[in-house]
XYZ file of C-alpha atoms in Angstrom:
784
model
C 11.903 21.302 6.254
C 15.349 22.477 7.090
C 16.517 20.739 10.129
C 19.876 19.151 11.018
C 19.616 15.314 10.330
C 19.288 13.503 13.420
C 20.976 9.890 13.317
C 20.037 7.249 15.587
C 23.636 6.229 16.188
C 23.156 8.562 19.444
C 20.598 6.197 20.656
C 22.068 3.050 22.325
C 20.029 0.179 23.478
C 22.870 -0.904 25.742
C 21.423 -2.355 29.035
C 17.826 -2.381 27.630
C 15.821 -5.450 27.013
C 12.834 -5.618 24.681
C 10.108 -8.131 24.572
C 8.219 -8.800 21.315
C 4.776 -10.550 21.291
C 1.957 -10.900 18.723
C -1.450 -11.041 20.147
C -5.105 -11.453 19.114
C -5.938 -12.629 15.550
C -3.070 -13.459 13.287
C -2.335 -11.329 10.211
C 0.155 -11.804 7.274
C 3.222 -9.483 7.788
C 3.400 -10.106 11.679
C 6.528 -11.984 11.052
C 8.181 -9.165 9.078
C 7.404 -6.817 11.954
C 8.996 -9.325 14.498
C 12.050 -9.687 12.390
C 12.542 -5.955 12.174
C 12.151 -5.480 15.879
C 14.606 -8.125 16.626
C 17.320 -7.104 14.168
C 16.965 -3.473 14.946
C 16.941 -4.244 18.710
C 20.209 -6.257 18.307
C 21.602 -3.702 15.954
C 21.320 -1.069 18.633
C 22.957 -3.446 21.227
C 19.769 -4.254 23.136
C 18.712 -7.686 24.320
C 15.639 -8.883 22.559
C 13.130 -11.652 23.727
C 10.546 -13.557 22.118
C 7.353 -13.798 24.236
C 5.631 -17.023 22.726
C 1.703 -17.280 22.545
C 0.884 -13.664 23.183
C 0.065 -12.723 26.810
C -0.557 -16.325 27.743
C 3.274 -16.822 27.204
C 4.129 -13.746 29.335
C 1.719 -15.182 32.267
C 3.097 -18.584 32.000
C 6.810 -17.438 31.683
C 9.597 -20.306 31.611
C 10.292 -21.162 28.295
C 7.872 -19.037 26.661
C 10.174 -15.914 27.136
C 13.424 -16.595 25.341
C 16.369 -14.356 24.236
C 16.827 -14.376 20.594
C 19.642 -13.876 18.211
C 20.106 -12.463 14.580
C 19.493 -15.874 12.938
C 16.462 -16.623 15.043
C 14.439 -14.462 12.394
C 16.032 -15.499 9.197
C 13.476 -17.184 6.597
C 10.384 -15.785 8.280
C 9.920 -12.596 6.181
C 7.787 -14.615 3.610
C 5.801 -16.750 6.039
C 2.193 -15.732 6.799
C 0.713 -15.621 10.333
C 3.094 -15.381 13.273
C 5.961 -17.787 14.141
C 5.912 -16.813 17.891
C 2.301 -17.853 18.211
C -0.764 -15.831 19.273
C -3.439 -16.761 21.892
C -6.506 -15.392 23.450
C -5.519 -15.067 27.112
C -8.169 -14.868 29.907
C -5.544 -14.787 32.840
C -3.888 -11.501 31.601
C -7.348 -9.935 31.955
C -7.123 -10.608 35.925
C -4.657 -8.692 38.096
C -3.075 -12.052 39.380
C -2.416 -12.842 35.765
C -0.811 -9.342 35.135
C 1.161 -9.550 38.524
C 2.709 -13.031 37.247
C 3.479 -11.269 34.043
C 5.361 -8.389 35.586
C 7.341 -10.834 37.796
C 8.355 -12.907 34.575
C 9.351 -9.788 32.800
C 11.417 -8.196 35.788
C 13.149 -11.623 36.245
C 14.585 -10.921 32.780
C 15.032 -7.230 33.070
C 12.547 -6.594 30.316
C 10.969 -3.060 30.591
C 10.183 -2.423 26.936
C 7.426 -4.060 25.206
C 6.491 -4.097 21.457
C 2.965 -5.450 21.133
C 1.637 -6.322 17.633
C -2.069 -6.947 17.537
C -5.436 -5.431 17.392
C -7.070 -2.928 19.602
C -7.951 -5.320 22.435
C -4.171 -6.410 22.633
C -3.154 -2.979 22.651
C -5.561 -1.708 25.401
C -4.387 -4.601 27.652
C -0.990 -3.470 27.047
C -1.833 0.002 28.099
C -3.539 -1.055 31.156
C -0.444 -3.213 32.062
C 1.824 -0.058 31.659
C -0.448 1.966 33.926
C -0.574 -0.721 36.593
C 3.309 -1.431 36.336
C 4.742 0.492 39.473
C 1.791 -0.868 41.552
C 2.359 -4.488 40.238
C 6.194 -4.137 41.139
C 5.386 -2.664 44.878
C 2.987 -5.732 45.338
C 5.794 -8.105 44.297
C 8.212 -6.405 46.437
C 5.600 -6.625 49.447
C 5.077 -10.429 48.721
C 9.058 -10.771 48.836
C 9.216 -11.959 45.295
C 11.607 -9.070 44.197
C 13.764 -6.549 46.190
C 13.329 -2.716 46.456
C 16.470 -2.472 44.190
C 14.416 -4.192 41.393
C 11.510 -1.850 41.967
C 13.875 1.204 41.513
C 15.671 -0.402 38.587
C 12.544 -1.269 36.604
C 10.481 1.557 37.682
C 8.704 1.896 34.445
C 7.482 0.090 31.407
C 7.580 1.433 27.895
C 5.056 0.276 25.509
C 4.900 0.747 21.594
C 2.148 -0.867 19.516
C 1.766 -2.009 15.968
C -1.635 -2.698 14.563
C -1.807 -6.376 13.067
C -5.222 -6.863 11.750
C -6.621 -7.877 8.391
C -9.731 -5.774 8.932
C -8.069 -2.299 8.842
C -10.349 -1.493 11.625
C -7.958 0.727 13.799
C -8.339 4.471 13.708
C -5.353 6.582 13.114
C -3.567 4.307 10.827
C -4.015 4.221 6.912
C -3.184 0.468 6.684
C -2.807 -2.053 9.414
C -0.280 -4.955 8.771
C -2.062 -7.721 7.134
C -4.806 -5.762 5.201
C -3.038 -5.513 2.013
C -2.442 -9.320 2.000
C -6.035 -9.988 2.812
C -7.183 -8.077 -0.206
C -4.730 -10.037 -2.361
C -6.380 -13.193 -1.098
C -9.834 -11.868 -1.724
C -9.056 -10.380 -5.213
C -7.469 -13.877 -6.323
C -10.712 -15.396 -5.434
C -12.738 -12.969 -7.250
C -10.516 -13.072 -10.405
C -10.975 -16.883 -10.425
C -14.735 -16.904 -9.715
C -15.185 -14.294 -12.478
C -14.057 -16.879 -15.217
C -16.520 -19.475 -14.046
C -19.509 -16.808 -13.658
C -18.678 -15.581 -17.107
C -19.199 -19.149 -18.558
C -22.529 -19.906 -16.851
C -24.107 -16.291 -16.373
C -24.117 -16.759 -12.748
C -24.610 -14.223 -9.811
C -21.977 -14.789 -7.097
C -22.558 -13.426 -3.519
C -19.104 -13.454 -1.758
C -18.856 -13.111 2.057
C -15.587 -11.493 3.367
C -14.334 -10.936 6.802
C -15.020 -7.720 8.856
C -17.423 -8.111 11.737
C -17.117 -4.437 12.599
C -15.393 -2.942 9.658
C -16.376 -2.775 5.939
C -12.882 -2.024 4.720
C -12.289 -5.419 3.149
C -15.596 -5.553 1.417
C -15.622 -1.890 0.240
C -12.052 -2.006 -1.276
C -12.514 -5.385 -2.872
C -15.819 -4.139 -4.318
C -13.936 -1.131 -5.653
C -11.035 -3.364 -7.035
C -13.359 -5.836 -8.764
C -16.202 -3.422 -10.049
C -18.806 -5.292 -7.863
C -22.457 -4.631 -8.544
C -23.131 -4.211 -5.061
C -21.550 -4.058 -1.619
C -22.997 -4.416 1.954
C -20.802 -2.997 4.936
C -21.580 -2.220 8.476
C -20.852 1.481 8.352
C -23.134 2.267 5.518
C -26.355 0.211 5.488
C -28.529 0.386 2.414
C -31.660 2.654 2.596
C -34.985 1.294 3.090
C -36.279 -0.603 -0.035
C -32.583 -1.684 -1.108
C -34.103 -4.984 -2.129
C -36.080 -3.476 -4.946
C -32.952 -1.240 -6.071
C -30.570 -3.946 -5.871
C -32.632 -6.443 -8.059
C -33.297 -3.512 -10.591
C -29.651 -2.879 -10.829
C -28.805 -6.526 -11.469
C -31.321 -7.001 -13.988
C -30.264 -3.891 -15.819
C -26.816 -5.393 -16.080
C -27.944 -8.451 -17.415
C -29.923 -6.632 -19.985
C -26.759 -4.720 -20.958
C -25.368 -8.202 -21.803
C -23.283 -8.399 -18.656
C -22.828 -12.068 -17.942
C -21.991 -12.180 -14.356
C -23.119 -10.209 -11.146
C -20.766 -9.861 -8.117
C -22.209 -8.936 -4.679
C -19.804 -8.506 -1.860
C -21.176 -8.826 1.697
C -19.058 -7.987 4.942
C -19.915 -10.595 7.681
C -20.861 -7.851 9.911
C -23.290 -6.168 7.364
C -26.480 -4.641 8.556
C -29.571 -2.798 7.372
C -30.575 0.459 8.710
C -32.486 -1.145 11.498
C -29.344 -2.895 12.630
C -30.495 -6.117 11.426
C -27.973 -8.404 10.047
C -27.807 -8.692 6.116
C -26.372 -12.246 5.423
C -25.101 -13.609 2.329
C -27.719 -16.420 2.361
C -30.426 -13.812 2.783
C -29.051 -11.928 -0.350
C -28.786 -15.008 -2.248
C -32.389 -16.271 -1.562
C -33.467 -12.677 -2.390
C -31.847 -12.710 -5.950
C -33.252 -16.182 -6.598
C -36.792 -15.498 -5.542
C -37.031 -12.147 -7.285
C -34.986 -12.656 -10.497
C -34.715 -16.304 -10.855
C -30.885 -15.827 -11.441
C -28.483 -18.897 -10.951
C -26.943 -17.648 -7.754
C -23.977 -19.191 -5.583
C -22.545 -18.214 -2.264
C -18.890 -18.185 -1.508
C -17.696 -17.632 2.016
C -14.024 -16.907 2.207
C -13.429 -17.281 5.705
C -9.892 -17.888 7.015
C -8.442 -18.005 3.607
C -8.186 -14.323 4.001
C -5.798 -14.593 6.991
C -3.583 -17.316 5.337
C -0.854 -17.334 2.599
C 2.185 -15.163 2.218
C 2.457 -11.604 2.871
C 2.168 -8.989 0.207
C 5.241 -6.919 -0.653
C 3.362 -3.864 0.755
C 2.659 -5.562 4.036
C 6.360 -6.708 4.269
C 7.735 -3.294 3.727
C 5.039 -1.591 6.056
C 5.840 -4.195 8.832
C 9.701 -3.739 8.313
C 9.326 0.163 8.675
C 7.167 -0.120 11.638
C 9.140 -2.482 13.441
C 12.486 -0.322 13.098
C 10.127 2.685 14.048
C 8.906 0.880 17.103
C 12.421 0.058 18.365
C 13.433 3.784 17.933
C 10.243 4.838 19.896
C 11.217 2.348 22.646
C 14.791 3.637 22.882
C 13.533 7.322 23.151
C 10.927 6.455 25.610
C 10.766 8.122 29.096
C 8.442 7.637 32.052
C 6.311 10.426 30.878
C 5.801 9.239 27.031
C 2.378 7.787 26.685
C 2.003 4.327 25.020
C 2.092 4.933 21.297
C 1.450 3.199 18.221
C 3.539 3.358 15.177
C 1.563 3.701 11.856
C 1.565 4.930 8.523
C -0.243 8.037 7.378
C -0.007 8.264 3.583
C 3.517 7.431 2.960
C 4.894 8.423 6.212
C 5.730 6.661 9.580
C 4.027 8.243 12.442
C 3.712 7.875 16.073
C 0.196 8.337 17.710
C -0.939 7.994 21.353
C -2.272 4.524 21.765
C -5.263 5.318 23.703
C -6.409 8.178 21.410
C -6.500 5.618 18.660
C -8.565 2.993 20.707
C -11.071 5.712 22.072
C -11.587 6.580 18.243
C -11.986 3.149 17.196
C -14.499 2.642 19.948
C -16.297 5.754 18.822
C -16.958 4.209 15.428
C -18.634 1.147 16.838
C -20.542 3.445 19.293
C -21.797 5.507 16.263
C -22.817 2.415 14.328
C -24.818 1.053 17.426
C -26.629 4.264 17.846
C -27.501 4.408 13.909
C -25.313 7.573 13.428
C -23.711 6.029 10.088
C -22.646 9.219 8.472
C -20.525 9.907 11.556
C -19.293 6.375 11.602
C -17.894 6.624 7.985
C -16.382 10.142 9.128
C -14.630 8.556 12.220
C -13.104 5.746 10.056
C -10.989 8.344 8.448
C -10.615 9.962 5.129
C -9.200 7.104 3.163
C -12.309 5.028 4.000
C -14.568 7.795 3.208
C -12.782 8.427 0.007
C -13.224 4.736 -1.007
C -16.892 4.907 -0.345
C -17.407 7.927 -2.279
C -15.417 6.589 -5.287
C -17.394 3.306 -5.206
C -20.957 5.216 -5.234
C -19.534 7.313 -8.083
C -18.530 4.399 -10.296
C -20.940 1.478 -9.549
C -24.240 3.031 -10.477
C -25.025 4.837 -13.740
C -27.725 7.428 -13.482
C -30.555 7.077 -16.090
C -29.310 9.423 -19.195
C -32.212 11.811 -18.285
C -30.673 12.555 -15.048
C -27.239 13.193 -16.208
C -26.064 16.708 -16.825
C -25.039 17.523 -20.391
C -21.800 19.853 -20.728
C -21.085 19.295 -24.455
C -17.572 18.832 -23.678
C -15.422 16.103 -25.263
C -12.773 14.593 -23.199
C -10.080 12.072 -24.739
C -8.327 9.535 -22.580
C -5.091 7.977 -23.784
C -2.202 5.501 -22.559
C 1.362 6.458 -23.274
C 4.551 4.612 -22.572
C 5.019 0.997 -21.641
C 2.176 -0.968 -20.190
C 1.558 -0.968 -16.375
C -0.955 -3.035 -14.543
C -3.760 -0.992 -13.293
C -3.722 1.342 -16.286
C -7.366 -0.082 -17.322
C -8.734 0.616 -13.955
C -7.569 4.017 -14.372
C -9.269 4.365 -17.862
C -12.656 2.949 -16.525
C -12.638 5.337 -13.629
C -11.967 8.258 -15.990
C -14.677 7.332 -18.546
C -17.266 6.565 -15.840
C -16.648 9.811 -13.839
C -16.538 11.759 -17.111
C -20.002 10.496 -18.112
C -21.309 11.131 -14.679
C -20.103 14.883 -15.037
C -21.959 15.073 -18.232
C -19.016 14.875 -20.751
C -18.815 12.882 -23.873
C -15.743 10.519 -23.432
C -13.543 9.405 -26.162
C -10.833 6.816 -26.056
C -7.578 7.053 -28.051
C -5.915 3.743 -29.173
C -2.166 3.206 -29.279
C -1.110 6.492 -27.590
C -0.063 9.673 -29.513
C 0.924 7.685 -32.710
C -2.782 6.277 -32.781
C -3.942 9.684 -31.997
C -2.312 11.239 -35.024
C -3.855 8.452 -37.220
C -7.122 9.353 -36.058
C -7.612 6.175 -33.879
C -10.171 7.683 -31.789
C -13.662 6.583 -30.873
C -16.410 7.427 -28.312
C -16.522 5.130 -25.297
C -19.555 4.378 -23.223
C -20.142 3.384 -19.520
C -20.600 -0.257 -20.361
C -17.706 -0.478 -22.593
C -15.271 -0.327 -19.664
C -17.062 -2.895 -17.547
C -14.877 -5.567 -16.072
C -11.775 -3.570 -17.020
C -10.293 -3.129 -13.263
C -8.864 -6.658 -13.328
C -7.327 -6.686 -16.684
C -3.454 -6.378 -16.747
C -1.523 -4.441 -19.401
C -3.275 -1.650 -21.477
C -6.639 -2.467 -23.332
C -6.452 0.739 -25.140
C -2.985 -0.075 -26.480
C -0.189 2.093 -25.568
C 3.092 3.362 -27.467
C 6.262 4.940 -26.262
C 6.137 7.461 -29.291
C 6.166 11.163 -28.267
C 3.906 13.766 -29.781
C 6.540 16.264 -31.132
C 6.731 14.846 -34.740
C 2.905 14.517 -35.003
C 1.967 17.726 -33.613
C -0.022 18.916 -36.662
C -1.939 15.714 -37.182
C -2.817 15.570 -33.387
C -4.068 19.127 -33.657
C -6.085 18.128 -36.577
C -7.718 15.286 -34.847
C -8.262 17.417 -31.868
C -10.171 19.940 -34.147
C -12.103 17.164 -35.973
C -13.410 15.448 -32.943
C -13.474 18.764 -30.992
C -11.541 17.469 -28.029
C -12.031 20.157 -25.087
C -9.528 18.209 -22.562
C -6.858 15.524 -22.509
C -6.226 12.824 -19.769
C -3.061 10.949 -20.293
C -2.222 7.884 -18.349
C 1.362 6.743 -18.487
C 4.925 6.929 -17.533
C 7.951 9.350 -18.209
C 7.021 9.520 -21.773
C 3.511 10.836 -20.686
C 5.235 13.439 -18.876
C 7.482 14.501 -21.600
C 4.545 14.423 -23.990
C 2.613 16.810 -22.001
C 5.651 19.171 -21.872
C 5.848 18.979 -25.711
C 2.094 19.734 -26.200
C 2.215 22.676 -23.711
C 5.318 24.238 -25.568
C 3.244 23.752 -28.984
C 0.322 25.921 -27.502
C 1.949 28.977 -29.064
C 1.506 27.459 -32.640
C -1.552 25.501 -32.138
C -4.774 26.845 -30.474
C -5.937 23.316 -30.281
C -3.757 22.339 -27.413
C -4.974 25.348 -25.399
C -7.263 22.961 -23.468
C -6.892 21.370 -19.789
C -4.717 18.442 -19.804
C -3.809 16.254 -16.962
C -1.400 13.365 -16.263
C -2.047 10.307 -14.005
C 1.384 8.476 -13.462
C 1.321 4.874 -14.370
C 4.781 2.874 -14.856
C 6.343 0.010 -13.169
C 9.491 2.009 -12.819
C 7.945 4.573 -10.395
C 10.159 7.279 -11.849
C 7.834 10.052 -12.614
C 8.642 13.479 -10.814
C 5.932 14.905 -8.622
C 4.601 11.548 -7.463
C 5.731 9.016 -4.834
C 3.882 6.195 -6.335
C 2.797 5.381 -9.688
C 0.187 2.933 -10.991
C 1.709 -0.549 -11.623
C 4.863 -0.198 -9.433
C 2.912 -2.274 -6.836
C 2.112 -5.123 -9.109
C 5.637 -5.249 -10.209
C 7.060 -5.292 -6.772
C 4.672 -8.257 -5.890
C 6.067 -9.990 -8.978
C 9.720 -9.416 -7.946
C 9.078 -10.414 -4.185
C 7.271 -13.609 -5.234
C 9.995 -14.660 -7.704
C 12.668 -13.890 -5.015
C 10.826 -16.137 -2.630
C 10.979 -18.920 -4.855
C 14.622 -18.400 -5.669
C 15.522 -18.216 -1.938
C 13.564 -21.600 -1.425
C 15.647 -23.128 -4.066
C 18.713 -21.609 -2.722
C 18.193 -23.078 0.932
C 17.798 -26.435 -0.529
C 21.179 -26.505 -2.252
C 23.044 -24.229 0.724
C 25.810 -21.998 0.227
C 24.275 -20.265 -3.097
C 24.076 -16.695 -3.872
C 21.545 -15.404 -6.399
C 21.888 -12.267 -8.368
C 18.775 -10.987 -9.766
C 18.384 -8.086 -12.297
C 15.087 -5.940 -12.067
C 13.691 -3.156 -14.388
C 13.195 0.396 -13.620
C 15.459 2.143 -16.102
C 17.758 4.306 -14.107
C 15.475 4.322 -11.260
C 16.348 1.957 -8.307
C 12.731 1.726 -6.740
C 12.085 -1.730 -7.743
C 15.546 -2.979 -6.866
C 15.648 -1.184 -3.401
C 12.061 -2.018 -2.343
C 12.161 -5.431 -3.678
C 15.331 -6.066 -1.705
C 13.512 -4.738 1.490
C 10.482 -6.886 0.788
C 12.375 -10.083 0.008
C 15.037 -9.653 2.668
C 18.026 -9.335 0.336
C 21.703 -8.792 1.281
C 22.449 -6.069 -1.041
C 20.687 -3.966 -3.780
C 22.800 -2.111 -6.522
C 21.093 1.085 -7.693
C 22.110 4.011 -9.827
C 21.122 6.637 -7.388
C 23.901 5.524 -4.871
C 27.083 5.012 -6.714
C 29.252 2.015 -5.822
C 32.772 0.868 -6.638
C 34.956 -2.191 -6.621
C 35.540 -1.863 -3.003
C 31.965 -2.145 -2.072
C 31.371 -4.987 -4.212
C 34.506 -6.590 -2.281
C 32.934 -5.713 0.952
C 29.526 -7.325 -0.182
C 31.253 -10.640 -1.073
C 33.100 -10.659 2.229
C 29.928 -9.954 4.009
C 28.193 -12.922 2.159
C 31.366 -15.108 3.136
C 30.783 -14.397 6.693
C 27.166 -15.211 6.334
C 27.853 -18.609 4.898
C 29.583 -19.299 8.187
C 26.376 -19.079 10.014
C 23.076 -21.271 9.822
C 21.775 -18.911 7.111
C 23.640 -20.396 3.953
C 22.149 -18.400 1.052
C 22.451 -14.943 -0.262
C 20.193 -12.610 -2.472
C 21.447 -9.663 -4.417
C 19.301 -7.342 -6.572
C 20.623 -5.229 -9.263
C 18.806 -2.349 -11.124
C 19.265 -2.828 -14.988
C 20.927 0.409 -15.405
C 22.866 0.926 -12.059
C 26.243 1.076 -13.700
C 27.265 0.603 -17.273
C 30.588 -1.475 -16.628
C 29.498 -3.448 -13.437
C 26.844 -5.279 -15.490
C 24.800 -8.178 -13.852
C 27.293 -10.535 -15.738
C 30.295 -8.784 -14.390
C 28.963 -8.811 -10.904
C 28.088 -12.477 -11.378
C 31.461 -13.529 -12.454
C 33.012 -11.359 -9.695
C 31.031 -13.127 -6.943
C 31.610 -16.559 -8.586
C 35.359 -15.938 -8.623
C 35.771 -14.248 -5.152
C 33.264 -16.880 -3.531
C 35.061 -20.026 -4.693
C 35.187 -22.791 -2.368
C 32.693 -20.745 -0.219
C 29.640 -20.331 -2.242
C 28.436 -20.644 -5.836
C 26.351 -18.164 -7.872
C 23.553 -18.119 -10.090
C 21.905 -15.207 -12.049
C 18.502 -14.398 -13.026
C 17.156 -11.639 -15.300
C 13.361 -11.156 -14.299
C 12.719 -9.141 -17.521
C 9.216 -8.208 -18.895
C 7.108 -10.498 -16.384
C 7.512 -7.445 -14.311
C 5.179 -5.481 -16.616
C 2.586 -8.157 -16.978
C -0.017 -9.877 -14.652
C -3.447 -9.011 -13.143
C -2.899 -5.698 -11.073
C -2.540 -6.009 -7.410
C -5.434 -4.529 -5.171
C -3.346 -1.436 -4.476
C -2.828 -0.727 -8.052
C -6.496 -1.236 -8.947
C -7.517 0.947 -6.004
C -4.981 3.644 -6.538
C -5.640 3.844 -10.169
C -9.310 4.063 -9.750
C -9.256 6.772 -7.000
C -6.562 8.962 -8.637
C -8.067 8.798 -12.176
C -11.508 9.650 -10.649
C -9.930 12.851 -8.975
C -8.096 13.805 -12.209
C -11.443 13.615 -13.998
C -13.076 15.908 -11.450
C -10.239 18.489 -11.932
C -10.697 18.306 -15.567
C -14.529 19.231 -15.160
C -13.484 22.082 -12.836
C -10.860 23.287 -15.429
C -13.336 23.183 -18.266
C -15.861 25.228 -16.430
C -13.266 27.780 -15.388
C -11.738 28.171 -19.248
C -14.930 28.196 -21.110
C -15.427 31.649 -22.647
C -17.490 32.718 -25.510
C -18.598 29.414 -26.571
C -15.053 27.651 -26.567
C -12.654 26.320 -24.241
C -9.373 28.258 -24.051
C -6.728 27.386 -21.377
C -3.072 28.520 -22.099
C -1.720 28.960 -18.512
C 0.944 26.581 -16.813
C -1.693 25.444 -14.222
C -4.002 24.068 -16.937
C -1.390 21.374 -17.592
C -0.951 19.162 -14.475
C 0.307 15.960 -13.220
C -1.648 14.289 -10.213
C 0.659 12.699 -7.836
C 0.660 11.171 -4.442
C 3.048 13.332 -2.207
C 3.726 12.097 1.284
C 0.043 12.167 2.637
C -1.944 13.918 -0.136
C -2.886 13.836 -3.843
C -1.534 16.977 -5.460
C -2.048 18.595 -8.749
C 1.426 20.148 -9.941
C 1.872 22.065 -13.267
C 4.276 20.073 -15.267
C 6.181 23.370 -16.187
C 7.259 23.546 -12.402
C 8.137 19.943 -12.322
C 10.859 20.479 -14.888
C 13.186 21.786 -12.243
C 12.873 18.672 -10.272
C 13.677 16.324 -13.141
C 16.860 14.704 -14.217
C 15.726 14.292 -17.922
C 19.140 12.408 -18.997
C 18.460 9.586 -16.633
C 14.558 10.057 -16.517
C 14.374 10.147 -12.855
C 13.145 12.792 -10.231
C 16.077 14.583 -8.545
C 14.804 13.709 -5.123
C 13.247 10.408 -4.348
C 11.480 9.699 -0.899
C 12.323 5.950 -0.891
C 16.104 6.462 -0.607
C 15.534 7.221 3.027
C 14.563 3.515 3.333
C 17.727 2.498 1.913
C 19.558 2.127 5.239
C 16.631 0.037 6.592
C 17.391 -2.671 4.096
C 21.083 -2.441 5.067
C 20.421 -2.708 8.725
C 17.959 -5.713 8.472
C 21.003 -7.354 6.190
C 23.370 -6.706 9.110
C 25.513 -3.893 7.575
C 26.639 -0.958 9.624
C 25.160 2.268 8.268
C 23.787 5.501 9.420
C 20.036 6.167 9.470
C 18.562 9.518 9.374
C 15.527 9.549 11.808
C 14.781 13.259 11.689
C 11.132 12.386 10.123
C 10.238 10.014 12.897
C 9.985 10.616 16.655
C 7.320 13.231 16.934
C 4.237 12.056 18.646
C 1.113 13.517 16.812
C -2.450 13.285 17.662
C -5.111 11.582 15.990
C -6.638 14.028 13.618
C -10.344 14.279 13.340
C -10.688 15.533 9.598
C -13.334 17.854 8.643
C -15.444 16.896 5.556
C -13.623 19.565 3.598
C -10.324 17.907 4.049
C -11.786 14.593 2.511
C -12.029 16.499 -0.660
C -8.566 18.079 -0.762
C -6.926 14.798 -1.572
C -6.150 12.223 0.987
C -6.136 8.987 -0.811
């Protein structure tokens, strides 16, 4: 895309007033969105107003609509719910109510509204916008405002952000709050699993989602549940029998616990509700299993927002202000949302209509259509769940006579085990014999390889680290031994799950093809490393978990700093030379600065940061947070920066330092990493099957082209297979990072939210797109 970068400096908010409100059910991350709208608004010199208690506050006016400052939104990033309150409002549904609201806004010159809420709140906002000029005329007739005001405030701009834990809004991949709600559910499931293991119990978990099964489906995928009930995909007639057969089969396989997840809106194919109690009674009556019901309820709305939700909401909030500044009387009300990894703007009413279509399809029993309308990511989740949860009887499985080996390479990353589980199960479903290699390439050379079955990987999704064992060793010095093992075990394809070493390893194996025929087989790599430094992929398995660890730690540190006042913390993160964790951690934790290798800095910049913090200490926010990537600069070490800040800040603030270290590699994988690992790995296995068919000639597999050694990565909106040979040109091998990294575009965002003057390239945003109805074909091509 060759275009001149467009910078938002040309967009000025002078003379504009923006009102921000949260409405409908609360969701974690709403505060991060409010904070971003306020700070970005003030940054572009607009006035920003809080509208307290949603539309009710807009109708009541008075103290409910208040101009705010930069400091008004400090310390809210890590708080769940919404600090400006949200209420259901009957009066806004009447014309009188909206007339009063219009009057209250005009009094303060507010003609730009940023609404954070669900589809009901956004529909209300759109109606308000359509009626606006009529409402002003009526106010003028009643003598409440003059004609001058009618002209001056002639049109109302509306931008919406979807805050809803259900992820029930069409057109957006993730709504604000969904990821955090999944964190709450998975925390509970992980805790329940340990007690269920002890007592051989069956647990029925009821999660939120009256009309949308997203939370139930993804949490089932993320914990390997035995059965899931969702409104969009009711079970077939006779499900009671099939479920009980499945549960008793699992018990017979020595599985000590069963988990069944029920969405609160679950129905059968006759639109009759399926409740958690009904499921429990069924299991008890038919199987006599010790069964318990846990209803999660409002726990799912609570707690602190996840790193993903904070970054999502901050990006959306900034995007919303840009959309308001660019708005004209002709721009339709839009929602800012995320598609894949990209911020997009979509016409609000198109999204709302599509969301209502889903409900209509469900009411009319058109369930296949309902799943398709939910969007490609939902459809993919459902297909992956179906693929991994039910093992077909051996007699029904195809037999390909191919042997596929799976190994982990590099440092451990949370989510690796979920990826191995998905690979093994999909491989078995496709008819291959699956082998697990212990301890990476080194273990491979020593013959540490064994067949692995469907049951062997049960319960792996929630386990951190690498169960297979992983080593950083590269294959070059063991080529002959590895080739021997490939021959002895007749391995026809390799799947490597790992970080930069895995990528180097595949390059070495493909280079060795000239000498060893054994390496002329399909090989695929799935990126898994906390550093997120693998070329060819925007995300790697494990980075989200590490980011959450960093964010949680920063929250605690900030809390200790606000107790002691006037304290600055310097925190060192991992990542090798890749600044992803430091930069995104800074965005999610609301840090003042982040030092990274990709953006060189000198003593003058360090000095400027110290001065910036000195100024900050004069305000009511008397604490600072600075992140530093471990290899950002060989001379400006964490100790050096700590000593510099301590010396320069004498008398104004004191300093502490903290090196986070290996805790960033540990812990149970986050819902995102479990889900991403599972889906990307399943897709990689399907690619292997396809390649094996293509390269099988005269009784053996022979693959020696570049496109038979690929890396599967997430690129912007799609999952793409890329030959590792082609990725060489995109790699800085000395520093082990990709030459171009998408997240550097978000760097100015962090600086703006920390009150630095900077320039921000907005070329990527600003185009209003339409809600794409995807064809079934597209679902296969790799949306995640």
